[in-house]
Coordinates of C-alpha atoms and ligand atoms in Angstrom, one line a residue:
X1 CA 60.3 -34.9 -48.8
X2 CA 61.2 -31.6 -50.3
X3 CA 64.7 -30.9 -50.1
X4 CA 65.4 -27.7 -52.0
X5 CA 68.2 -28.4 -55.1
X6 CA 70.0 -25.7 -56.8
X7 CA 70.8 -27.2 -60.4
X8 CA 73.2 -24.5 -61.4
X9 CA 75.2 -24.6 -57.6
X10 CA 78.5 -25.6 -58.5
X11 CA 78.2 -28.0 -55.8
X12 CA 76.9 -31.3 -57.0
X13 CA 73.2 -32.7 -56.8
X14 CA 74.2 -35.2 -54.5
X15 CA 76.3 -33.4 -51.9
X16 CA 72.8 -31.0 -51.8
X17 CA 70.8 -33.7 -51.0
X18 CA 73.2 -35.2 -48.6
X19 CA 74.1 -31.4 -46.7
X20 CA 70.6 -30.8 -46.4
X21 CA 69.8 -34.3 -44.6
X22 CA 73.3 -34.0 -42.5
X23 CA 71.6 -30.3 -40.9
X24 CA 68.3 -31.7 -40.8
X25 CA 69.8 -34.7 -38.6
X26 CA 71.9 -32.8 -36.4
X27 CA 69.6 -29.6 -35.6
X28 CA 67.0 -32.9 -34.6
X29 CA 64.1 -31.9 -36.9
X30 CA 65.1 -35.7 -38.4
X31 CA 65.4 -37.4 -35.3
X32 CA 66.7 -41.0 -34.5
X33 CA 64.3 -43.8 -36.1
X34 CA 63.1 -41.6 -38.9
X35 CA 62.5 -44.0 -41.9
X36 CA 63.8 -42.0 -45.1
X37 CA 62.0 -42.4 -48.3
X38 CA 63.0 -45.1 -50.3
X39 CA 65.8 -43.9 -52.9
X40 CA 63.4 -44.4 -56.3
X41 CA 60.6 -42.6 -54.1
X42 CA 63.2 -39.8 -53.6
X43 CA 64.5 -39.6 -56.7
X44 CA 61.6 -39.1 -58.1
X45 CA 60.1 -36.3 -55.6
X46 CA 63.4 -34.3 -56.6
X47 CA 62.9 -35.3 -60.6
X48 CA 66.9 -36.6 -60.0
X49 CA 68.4 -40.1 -61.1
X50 CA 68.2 -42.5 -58.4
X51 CA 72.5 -42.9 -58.0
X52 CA 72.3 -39.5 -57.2
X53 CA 70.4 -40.0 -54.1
X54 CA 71.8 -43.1 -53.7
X55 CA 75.2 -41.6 -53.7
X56 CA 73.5 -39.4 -51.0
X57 CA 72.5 -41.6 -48.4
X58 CA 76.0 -43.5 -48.9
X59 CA 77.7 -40.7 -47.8
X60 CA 75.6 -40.0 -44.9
X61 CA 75.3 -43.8 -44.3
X62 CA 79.2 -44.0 -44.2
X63 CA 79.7 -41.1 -41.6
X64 CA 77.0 -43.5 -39.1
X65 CA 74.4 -40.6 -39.3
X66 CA 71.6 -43.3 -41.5
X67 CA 71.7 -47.1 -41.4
X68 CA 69.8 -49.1 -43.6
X69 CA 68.3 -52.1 -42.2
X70 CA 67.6 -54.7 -45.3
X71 CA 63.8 -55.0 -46.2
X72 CA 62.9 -52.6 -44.0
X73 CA 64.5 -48.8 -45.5
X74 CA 67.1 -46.5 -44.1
X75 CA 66.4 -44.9 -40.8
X76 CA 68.1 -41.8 -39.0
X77 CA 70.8 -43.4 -36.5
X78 CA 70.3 -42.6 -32.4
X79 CA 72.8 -40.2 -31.4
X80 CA 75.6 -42.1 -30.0
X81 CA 76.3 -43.0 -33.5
X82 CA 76.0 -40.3 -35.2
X83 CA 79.3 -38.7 -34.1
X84 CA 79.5 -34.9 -32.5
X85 CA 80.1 -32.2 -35.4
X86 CA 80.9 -29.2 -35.7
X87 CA 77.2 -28.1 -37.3
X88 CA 75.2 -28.5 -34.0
X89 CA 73.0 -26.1 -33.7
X90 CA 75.0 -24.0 -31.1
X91 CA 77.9 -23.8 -33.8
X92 CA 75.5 -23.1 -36.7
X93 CA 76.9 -19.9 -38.4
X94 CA 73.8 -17.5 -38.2
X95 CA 73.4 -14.6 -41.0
X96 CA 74.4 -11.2 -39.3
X97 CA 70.6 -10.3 -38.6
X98 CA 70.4 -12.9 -36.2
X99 CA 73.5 -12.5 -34.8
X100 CA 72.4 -8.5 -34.2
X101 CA 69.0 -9.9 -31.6
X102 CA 70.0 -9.1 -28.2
X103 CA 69.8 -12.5 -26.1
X104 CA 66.6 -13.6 -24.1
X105 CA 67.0 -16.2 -21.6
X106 CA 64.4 -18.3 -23.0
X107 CA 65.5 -21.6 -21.1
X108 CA 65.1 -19.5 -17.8
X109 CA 61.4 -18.7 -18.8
X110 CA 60.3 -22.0 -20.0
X111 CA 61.9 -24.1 -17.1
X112 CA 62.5 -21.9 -13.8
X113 CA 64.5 -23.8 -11.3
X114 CA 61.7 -26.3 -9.4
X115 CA 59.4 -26.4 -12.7
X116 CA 61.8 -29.1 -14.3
X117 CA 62.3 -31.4 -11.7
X118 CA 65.4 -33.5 -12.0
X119 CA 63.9 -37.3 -12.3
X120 CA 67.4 -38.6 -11.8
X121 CA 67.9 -36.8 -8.2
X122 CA 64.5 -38.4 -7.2
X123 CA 62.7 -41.5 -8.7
X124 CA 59.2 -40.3 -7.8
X125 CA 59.5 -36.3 -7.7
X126 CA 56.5 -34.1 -6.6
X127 CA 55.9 -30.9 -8.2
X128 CA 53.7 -28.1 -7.1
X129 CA 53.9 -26.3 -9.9
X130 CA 51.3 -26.1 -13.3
X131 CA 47.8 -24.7 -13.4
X132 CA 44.8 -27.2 -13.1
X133 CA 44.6 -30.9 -11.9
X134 CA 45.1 -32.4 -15.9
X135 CA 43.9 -36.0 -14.4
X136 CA 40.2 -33.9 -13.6
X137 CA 39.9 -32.7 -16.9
X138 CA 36.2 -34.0 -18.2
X139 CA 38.1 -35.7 -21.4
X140 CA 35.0 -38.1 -22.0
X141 CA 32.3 -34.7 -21.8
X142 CA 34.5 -33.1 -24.2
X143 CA 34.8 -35.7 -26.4
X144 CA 30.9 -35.7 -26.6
X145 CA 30.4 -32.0 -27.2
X146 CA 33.0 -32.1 -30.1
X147 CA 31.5 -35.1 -31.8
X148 CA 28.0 -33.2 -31.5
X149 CA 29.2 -30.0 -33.4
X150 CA 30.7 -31.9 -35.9
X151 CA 27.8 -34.0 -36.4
X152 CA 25.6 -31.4 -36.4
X153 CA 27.8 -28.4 -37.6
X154 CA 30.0 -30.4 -40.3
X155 CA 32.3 -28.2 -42.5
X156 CA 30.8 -25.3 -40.8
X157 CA 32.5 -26.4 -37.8
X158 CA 36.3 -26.2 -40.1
X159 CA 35.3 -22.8 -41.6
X160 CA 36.8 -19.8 -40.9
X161 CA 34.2 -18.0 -39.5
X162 CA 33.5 -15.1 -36.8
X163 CA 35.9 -12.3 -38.1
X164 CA 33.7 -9.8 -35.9
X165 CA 35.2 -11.4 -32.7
X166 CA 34.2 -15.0 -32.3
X167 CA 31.6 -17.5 -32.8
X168 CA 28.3 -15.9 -32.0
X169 CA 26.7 -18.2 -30.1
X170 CA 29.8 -18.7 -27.3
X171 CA 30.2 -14.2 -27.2
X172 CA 26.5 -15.0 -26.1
X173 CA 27.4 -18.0 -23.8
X174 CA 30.3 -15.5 -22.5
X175 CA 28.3 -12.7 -21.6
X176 CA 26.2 -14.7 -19.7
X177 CA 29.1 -16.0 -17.2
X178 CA 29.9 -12.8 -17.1
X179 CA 26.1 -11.5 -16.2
X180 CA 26.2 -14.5 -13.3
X181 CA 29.8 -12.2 -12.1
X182 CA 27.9 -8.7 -12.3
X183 CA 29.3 -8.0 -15.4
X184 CA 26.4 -6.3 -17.8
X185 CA 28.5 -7.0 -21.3
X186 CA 26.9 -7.5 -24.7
X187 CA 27.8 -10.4 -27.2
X188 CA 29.4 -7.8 -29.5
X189 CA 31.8 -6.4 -26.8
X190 CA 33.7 -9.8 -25.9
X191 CA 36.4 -10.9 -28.3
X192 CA 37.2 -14.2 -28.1
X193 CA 41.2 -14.5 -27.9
X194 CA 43.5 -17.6 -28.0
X195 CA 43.9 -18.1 -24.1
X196 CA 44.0 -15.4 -22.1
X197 CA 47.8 -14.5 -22.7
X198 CA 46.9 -13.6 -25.8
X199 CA 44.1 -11.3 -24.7
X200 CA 46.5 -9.5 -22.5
X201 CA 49.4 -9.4 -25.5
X202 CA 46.5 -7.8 -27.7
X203 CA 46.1 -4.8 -24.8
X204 CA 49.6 -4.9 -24.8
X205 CA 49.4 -4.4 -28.3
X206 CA 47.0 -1.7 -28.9
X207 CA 47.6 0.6 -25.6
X208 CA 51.5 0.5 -25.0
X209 CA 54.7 1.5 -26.9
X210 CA 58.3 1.3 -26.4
X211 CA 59.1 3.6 -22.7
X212 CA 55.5 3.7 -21.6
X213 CA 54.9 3.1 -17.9
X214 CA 53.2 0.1 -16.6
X215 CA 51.5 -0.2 -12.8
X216 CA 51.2 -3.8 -12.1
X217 CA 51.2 -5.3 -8.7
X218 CA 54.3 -6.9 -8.1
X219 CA 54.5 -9.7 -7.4
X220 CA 52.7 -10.5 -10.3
X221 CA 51.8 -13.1 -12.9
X222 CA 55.7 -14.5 -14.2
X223 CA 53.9 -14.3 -18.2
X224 CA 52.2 -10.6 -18.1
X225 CA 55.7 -9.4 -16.5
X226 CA 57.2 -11.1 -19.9
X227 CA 55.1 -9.8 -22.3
X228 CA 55.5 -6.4 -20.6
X229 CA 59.6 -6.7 -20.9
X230 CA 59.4 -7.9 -24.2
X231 CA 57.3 -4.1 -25.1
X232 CA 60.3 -2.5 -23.6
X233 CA 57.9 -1.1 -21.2
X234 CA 58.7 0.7 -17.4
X235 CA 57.5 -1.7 -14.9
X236 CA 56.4 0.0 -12.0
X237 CA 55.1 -2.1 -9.1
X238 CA 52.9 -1.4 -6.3
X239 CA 53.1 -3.6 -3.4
X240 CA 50.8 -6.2 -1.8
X241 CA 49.2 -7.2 1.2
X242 CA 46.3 -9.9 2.2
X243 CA 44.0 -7.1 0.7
X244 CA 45.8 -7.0 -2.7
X245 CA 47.0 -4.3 -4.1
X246 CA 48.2 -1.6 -1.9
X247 CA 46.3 1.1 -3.5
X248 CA 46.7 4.1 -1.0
X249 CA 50.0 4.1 -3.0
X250 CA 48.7 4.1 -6.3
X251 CA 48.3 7.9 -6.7
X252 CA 51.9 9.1 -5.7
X253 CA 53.1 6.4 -8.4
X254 CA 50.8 7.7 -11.3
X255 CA 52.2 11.6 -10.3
X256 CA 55.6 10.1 -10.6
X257 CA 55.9 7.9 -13.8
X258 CA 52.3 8.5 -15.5
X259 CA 51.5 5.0 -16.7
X260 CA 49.3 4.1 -20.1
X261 CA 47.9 1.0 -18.4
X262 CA 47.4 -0.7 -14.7
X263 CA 47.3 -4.4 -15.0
X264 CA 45.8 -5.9 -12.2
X265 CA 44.7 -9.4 -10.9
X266 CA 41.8 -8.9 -8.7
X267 CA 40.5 -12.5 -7.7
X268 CA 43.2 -15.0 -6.0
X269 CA 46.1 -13.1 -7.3
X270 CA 49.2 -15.2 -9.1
X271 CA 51.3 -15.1 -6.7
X272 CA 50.1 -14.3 -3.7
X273 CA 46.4 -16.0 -3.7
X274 CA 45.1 -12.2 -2.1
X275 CA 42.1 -10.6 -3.3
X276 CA 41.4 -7.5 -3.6
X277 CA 39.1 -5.8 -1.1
X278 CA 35.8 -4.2 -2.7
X279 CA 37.0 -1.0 -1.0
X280 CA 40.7 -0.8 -2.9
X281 CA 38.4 -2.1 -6.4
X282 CA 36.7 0.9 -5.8
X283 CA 39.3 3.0 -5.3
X284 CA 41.8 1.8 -8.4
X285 CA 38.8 2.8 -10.6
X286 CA 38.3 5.9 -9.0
X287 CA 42.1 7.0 -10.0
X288 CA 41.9 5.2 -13.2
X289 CA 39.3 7.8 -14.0
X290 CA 41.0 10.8 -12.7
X291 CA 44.3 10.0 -14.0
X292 CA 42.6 8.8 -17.4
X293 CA 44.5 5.3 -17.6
X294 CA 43.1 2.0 -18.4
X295 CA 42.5 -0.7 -16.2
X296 CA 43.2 -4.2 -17.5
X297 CA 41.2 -6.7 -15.3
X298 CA 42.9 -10.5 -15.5
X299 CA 40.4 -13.0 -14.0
X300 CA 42.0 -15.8 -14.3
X301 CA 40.7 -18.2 -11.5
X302 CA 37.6 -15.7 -10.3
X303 CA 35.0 -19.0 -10.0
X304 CA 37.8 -21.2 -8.2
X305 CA 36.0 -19.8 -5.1
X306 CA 36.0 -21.8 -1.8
X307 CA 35.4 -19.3 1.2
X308 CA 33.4 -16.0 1.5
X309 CA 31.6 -14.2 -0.4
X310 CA 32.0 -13.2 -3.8
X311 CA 33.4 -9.8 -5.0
X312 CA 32.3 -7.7 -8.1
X313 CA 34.6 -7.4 -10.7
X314 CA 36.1 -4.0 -11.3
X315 CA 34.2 -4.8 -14.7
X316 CA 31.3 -4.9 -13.0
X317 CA 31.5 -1.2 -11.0
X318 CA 32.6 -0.1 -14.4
X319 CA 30.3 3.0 -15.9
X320 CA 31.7 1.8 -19.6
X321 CA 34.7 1.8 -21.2
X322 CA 37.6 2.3 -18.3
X323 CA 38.0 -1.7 -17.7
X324 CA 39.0 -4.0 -19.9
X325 CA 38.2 -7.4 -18.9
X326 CA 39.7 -10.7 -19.3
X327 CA 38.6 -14.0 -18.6
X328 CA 39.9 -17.5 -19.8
X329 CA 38.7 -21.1 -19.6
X330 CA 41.9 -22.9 -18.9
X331 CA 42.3 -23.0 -15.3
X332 CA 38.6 -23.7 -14.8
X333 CA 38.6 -26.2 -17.6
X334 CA 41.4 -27.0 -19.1
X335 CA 44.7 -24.9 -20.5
X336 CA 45.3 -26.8 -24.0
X337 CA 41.9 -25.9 -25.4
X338 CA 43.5 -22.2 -25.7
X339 CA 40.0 -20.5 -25.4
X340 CA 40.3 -17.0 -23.1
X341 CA 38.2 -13.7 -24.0
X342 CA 37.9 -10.5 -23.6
X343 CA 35.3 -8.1 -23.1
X344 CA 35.6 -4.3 -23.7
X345 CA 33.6 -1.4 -25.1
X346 CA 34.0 1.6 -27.1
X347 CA 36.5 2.8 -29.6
X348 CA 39.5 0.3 -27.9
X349 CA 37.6 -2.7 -28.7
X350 CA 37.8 -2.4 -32.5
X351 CA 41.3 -1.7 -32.0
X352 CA 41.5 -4.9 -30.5
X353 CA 39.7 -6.7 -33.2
X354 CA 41.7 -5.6 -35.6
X355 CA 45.2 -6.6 -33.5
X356 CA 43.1 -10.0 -33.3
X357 CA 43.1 -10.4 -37.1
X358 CA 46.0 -9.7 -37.6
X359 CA 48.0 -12.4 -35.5
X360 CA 45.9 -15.4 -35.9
X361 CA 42.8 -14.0 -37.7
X362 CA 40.2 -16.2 -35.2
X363 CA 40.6 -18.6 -32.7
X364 CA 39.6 -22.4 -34.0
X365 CA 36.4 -22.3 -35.1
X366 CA 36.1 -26.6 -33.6
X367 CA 37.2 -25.8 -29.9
X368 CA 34.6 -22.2 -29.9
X369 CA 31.6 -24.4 -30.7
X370 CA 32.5 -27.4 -29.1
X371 CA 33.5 -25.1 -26.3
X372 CA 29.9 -23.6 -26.4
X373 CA 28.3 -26.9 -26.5
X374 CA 29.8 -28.3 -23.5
X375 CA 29.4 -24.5 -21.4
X376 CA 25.4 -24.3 -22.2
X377 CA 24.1 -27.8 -21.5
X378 CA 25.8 -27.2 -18.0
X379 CA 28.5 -29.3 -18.0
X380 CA 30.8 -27.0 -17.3
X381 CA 29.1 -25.9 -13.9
X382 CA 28.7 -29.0 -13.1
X383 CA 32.5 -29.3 -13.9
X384 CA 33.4 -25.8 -12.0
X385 CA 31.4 -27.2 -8.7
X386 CA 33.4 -30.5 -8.8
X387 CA 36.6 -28.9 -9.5
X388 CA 35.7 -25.9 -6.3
X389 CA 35.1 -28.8 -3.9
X390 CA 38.0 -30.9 -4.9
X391 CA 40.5 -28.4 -4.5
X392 CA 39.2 -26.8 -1.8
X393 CA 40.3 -30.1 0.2
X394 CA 43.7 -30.0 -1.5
X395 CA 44.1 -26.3 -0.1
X396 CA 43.0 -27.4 2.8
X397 CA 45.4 -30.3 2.8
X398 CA 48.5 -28.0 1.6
X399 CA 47.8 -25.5 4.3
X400 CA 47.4 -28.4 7.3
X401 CA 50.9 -30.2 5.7
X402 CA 52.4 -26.4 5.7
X403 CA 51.7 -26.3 9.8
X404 CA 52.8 -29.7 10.7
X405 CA 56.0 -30.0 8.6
X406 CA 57.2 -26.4 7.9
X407 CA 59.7 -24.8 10.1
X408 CA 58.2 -21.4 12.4
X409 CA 59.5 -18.7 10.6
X410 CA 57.2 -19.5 7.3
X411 CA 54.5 -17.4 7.3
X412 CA 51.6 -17.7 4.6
X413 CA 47.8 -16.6 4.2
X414 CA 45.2 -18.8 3.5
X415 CA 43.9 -18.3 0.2
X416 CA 40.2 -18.0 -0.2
X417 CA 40.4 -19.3 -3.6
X418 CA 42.6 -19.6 -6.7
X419 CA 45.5 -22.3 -7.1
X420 CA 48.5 -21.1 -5.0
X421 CA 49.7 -20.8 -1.5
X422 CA 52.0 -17.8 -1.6
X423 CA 55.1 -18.7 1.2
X424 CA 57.3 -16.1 2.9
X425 CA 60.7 -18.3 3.9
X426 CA 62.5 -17.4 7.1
X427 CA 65.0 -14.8 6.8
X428 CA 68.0 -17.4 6.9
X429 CA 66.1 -19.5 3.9
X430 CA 66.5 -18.2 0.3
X431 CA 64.7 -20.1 -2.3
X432 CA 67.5 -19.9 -4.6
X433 CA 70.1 -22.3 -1.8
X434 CA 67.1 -24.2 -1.5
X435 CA 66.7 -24.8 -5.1
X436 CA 69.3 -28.3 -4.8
X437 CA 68.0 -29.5 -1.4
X438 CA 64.8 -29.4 -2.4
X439 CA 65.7 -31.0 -6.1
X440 CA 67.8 -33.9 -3.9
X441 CA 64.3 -34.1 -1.7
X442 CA 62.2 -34.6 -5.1
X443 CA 60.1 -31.4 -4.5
X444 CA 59.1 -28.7 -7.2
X445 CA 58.1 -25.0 -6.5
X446 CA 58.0 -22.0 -8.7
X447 CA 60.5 -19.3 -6.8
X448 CA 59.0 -16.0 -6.1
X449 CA 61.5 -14.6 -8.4
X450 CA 59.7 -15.2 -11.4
X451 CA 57.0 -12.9 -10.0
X452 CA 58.5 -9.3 -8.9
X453 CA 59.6 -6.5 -11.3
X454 CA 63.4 -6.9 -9.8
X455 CA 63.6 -11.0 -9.6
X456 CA 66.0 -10.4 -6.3
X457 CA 62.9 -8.9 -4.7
X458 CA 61.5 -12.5 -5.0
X459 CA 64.6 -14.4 -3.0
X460 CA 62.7 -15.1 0.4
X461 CA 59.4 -16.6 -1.6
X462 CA 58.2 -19.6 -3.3
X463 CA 54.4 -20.3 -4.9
X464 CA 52.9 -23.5 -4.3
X465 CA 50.1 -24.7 -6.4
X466 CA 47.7 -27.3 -4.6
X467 CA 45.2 -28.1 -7.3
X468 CA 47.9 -30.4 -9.3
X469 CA 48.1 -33.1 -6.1
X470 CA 46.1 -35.2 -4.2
X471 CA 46.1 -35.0 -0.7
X472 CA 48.4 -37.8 0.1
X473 CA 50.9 -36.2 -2.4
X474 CA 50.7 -32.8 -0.6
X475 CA 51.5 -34.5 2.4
X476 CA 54.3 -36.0 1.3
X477 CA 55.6 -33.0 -0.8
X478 CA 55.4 -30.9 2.0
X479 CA 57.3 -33.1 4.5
X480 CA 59.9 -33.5 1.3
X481 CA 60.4 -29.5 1.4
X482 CA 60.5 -29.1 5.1
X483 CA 63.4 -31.7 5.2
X484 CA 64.9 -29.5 2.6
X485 CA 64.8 -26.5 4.3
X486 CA 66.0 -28.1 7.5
X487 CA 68.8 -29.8 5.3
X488 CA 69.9 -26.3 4.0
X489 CA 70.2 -25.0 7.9
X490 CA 72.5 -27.9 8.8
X491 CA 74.7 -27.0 5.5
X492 CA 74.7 -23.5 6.5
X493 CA 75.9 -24.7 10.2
Ligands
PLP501 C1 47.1 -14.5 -14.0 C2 47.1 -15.2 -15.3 N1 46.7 -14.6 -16.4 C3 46.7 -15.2 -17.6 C4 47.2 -16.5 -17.8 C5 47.2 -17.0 -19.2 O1 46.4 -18.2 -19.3 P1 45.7 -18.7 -20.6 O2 46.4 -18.0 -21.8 O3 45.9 -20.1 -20.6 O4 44.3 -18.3 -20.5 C6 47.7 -17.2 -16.7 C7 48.3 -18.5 -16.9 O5 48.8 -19.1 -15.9 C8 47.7 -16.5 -15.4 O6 48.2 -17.1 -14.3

């Protein structure tokens, strides 16, 4: 342990040692059932006498924060004994810089009402919320594919390596996916990014400051609305229909506010499940071109196909250089391997290169070859076809549960793909009221607020993700949020 000591601070060796431990206990970063080293061990890691440390733990041993259990060492206390005090984090006296940071409402973002489930208003809560079915991930294939690149890679596999945007061989692995979409790319214009949030923060990045405009469709993706907010950029959002975006209004809104970027979500849009027609695709670039703004292109779920045909990417009807594509394997594999990519050409791409190596340098050299491995010896179409069939039955499922148990009033499209059923509540329903019945009923949902440019916009929605259940679950979920609903009528009564 290295506890930083101050041997000219008029305060004594031992009360440093002890404050130090007493924050690190109460802000949690020591939490209850941490062993402590041994006082001799201590003592000697500081290069103090051993009563000095001793005198330490006494001290904090005395106020019930350690207790030492004989033969065994001193452990951190649980909380009920260690006794409120003033230092909590919350009361911690920040220096004047930190004080200065406006405040975000970061608990909002990371747990929107429905997300977090309260386990103690239902024993056995069902959440439609999250990305992918985690219990489908192929944990056993992976496991395979990262034991044969280290076996056959070794240190080469721990290396830094690919500065010039990735690991050679999966750029080449990406730009055939994307030739099987209608994408012509080459290996040197995809950039392999650390999920596909960071590919869009890197656009972000490189095309936008402060007071810029932004078109995205709104609703949109909760996470691309953040990033934009935290660039202090104008939001301005075009409305959507079963087609997607509504882009007949696209070219009054670029007269008026003369965006730097349109963000869109082509395939089974987050929220709303739409895609958007090969007419409107056409269109968007068309006005990109005239108005000279870029397109950023999200793909996010475009293989989670179940009905109809397949639509180009705007990638793909690109003559070079207007679109700048995204793609990412967490939804179609799985989210913790924190693999997405881009592809892009001209000038903009070694803007984003640089941007790249200057956050995090490279994505983990392990996961891009393992990655690679497991993509070119097929598993992961063999993965992508089990995954399609499987939750095409849960949409299926979802949408069937919707009809028998939802009240008339709910309306909804079927998606043709994608993860989410996007639900419009009856006018008399807002999904912040029936946030608690729904909580009592032990059903999750993310509200449509997190989606749209003005969160109020989102009151009569919520978006239901039916990959994360099984079918049985769905069933019961739904019935769960239809008795909610029809509980929150009776209350209103
Ligand atoms: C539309 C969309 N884009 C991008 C992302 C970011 O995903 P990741 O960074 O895991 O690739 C998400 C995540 O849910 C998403 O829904």
């Amino acid at each position: 342990m290295r506890i930083p000591l101050d041997p000219h601070s008029s305060q004594p060796l031992y009360r440093q040692i002890e404050d130090y431990l007493r924050q690190a206990i109460r802000s949690g970063s020591l939490p209850p059932e941490t062993r402590l080293p041994a006082t001799r061990q201590l003592a000697e890691d500081l290069g103090v006498s051993r009563i000095t440390v001793k005198n330490a733990y006494a001290e904090l041993e005395s106020d019930g924060l350690i207790a030492s259990r004989p033969g065994s060492g001193t452990y951190v206390s649980p909380p009920l004994l260690a006794p409120a005090s003033p230092d909590r984090p919350a009361d911690i006296r920040w220096p004047l810089w930190q004080q200065d940071l406006p405040a975000v409402e970061a608990p909002a973002i990371a747990k929107p009402p429905g997300r977090d489930l309260n386990a103690r208003a239902h024993p056995d809560p069902i959440a439609f919320t999250g990305v992918g079915d985690p219990g489908q991930f192929p944990v056993r294939n992976f496991l395979k594919s990262i034991q044969t690149v280290i076996r056959r890679d070794g240190v080469a596999a721990l290396e830094y390596s690919g500065f010039d945007g990735g690991y050679d061989p999966l750029r080449e692995t990406i730009t055939q996916v994307l030739a099987s979409q209608g994408i012509r790319a080459q290996p040197e214009h995809v950039l392999v990014t650390a999920g596909s949030q960071q590919a869009l923060a890197l656009a972000c990045q490189v095309l936008l400051k402060s007071g810029d405009a932004v078109l995205v469709e709104n609703p949109t993706y909760n996470f691309a609305l953040e990033l934009f907010r935290t660039r202090a950029v104008k939001l301005v959002g075009v409305p959507i229909d079963e087609a997607g975006m509504q882009v007949e209004r696209v070219e009054t809104l670029l007269q008026q506010h003369h965006p730097r970027l349109i963000y869109t979500i082509p395939n089974f849009q987050n929220p709303s499940g739409a895609c958007l027609s090969v007419e409107r695709r056409r269109q968007l670039l068309a006005l990109a071109e005239r108005y000279n703004i870029p397109i950023l292109e999200d793909d996010f779920v475009g293989d989670l196909r179940y009905d109809g045909r397949a639509l180009p990417a705007i990638k793909a009807l690109d003559p070079g250089g207007r679109v700048i594509y995204i793609g990412t394997f967490s939804k179609m594999l799985m989210p913790g391997l924190r693999v997405g990519f881009l592809a892009a050409e001209g000038p903009v791409y070694d803007h984003l290169l640089r941007s790249k190596l200057v956050h995090d340098l490279i994505t983990s050299t392990l996961m891009q070859r393992t990655l690679d491995d497991y993509v070119t010896i097929g598993r992961y179409q063999t993965h992508l076809r089990r995954s399609v069939r499987l939750y095409r039955k849960r949409r299926d499922a979802m949408l069937e549960a919707i009809r028998r148990h939802l009240p008339t009033g709910v309306s909804f499209q079927s998606p043709q793909g994608g993860l989410f059923i996007w639900l419009e509540l009856p006018e008399d329903v807002s999904a912040l009221e029936l946030a608690p019945f729904a909580e009592q009923q032990g059903v999750g949902y993310s509200p449509g607020s997190l989606f749209f440019v003005e969160p109020a916009q989102g009151e009569g929605y919520l978006r239901l993700n039916f990959a994360t259940q099984d079918s049985q679950r769905i069933e019961e979920g739904i019935r769960r949020l239809g008795e909610a609903m029809h509980r929150l009528r009776q209350a209103a009564r």
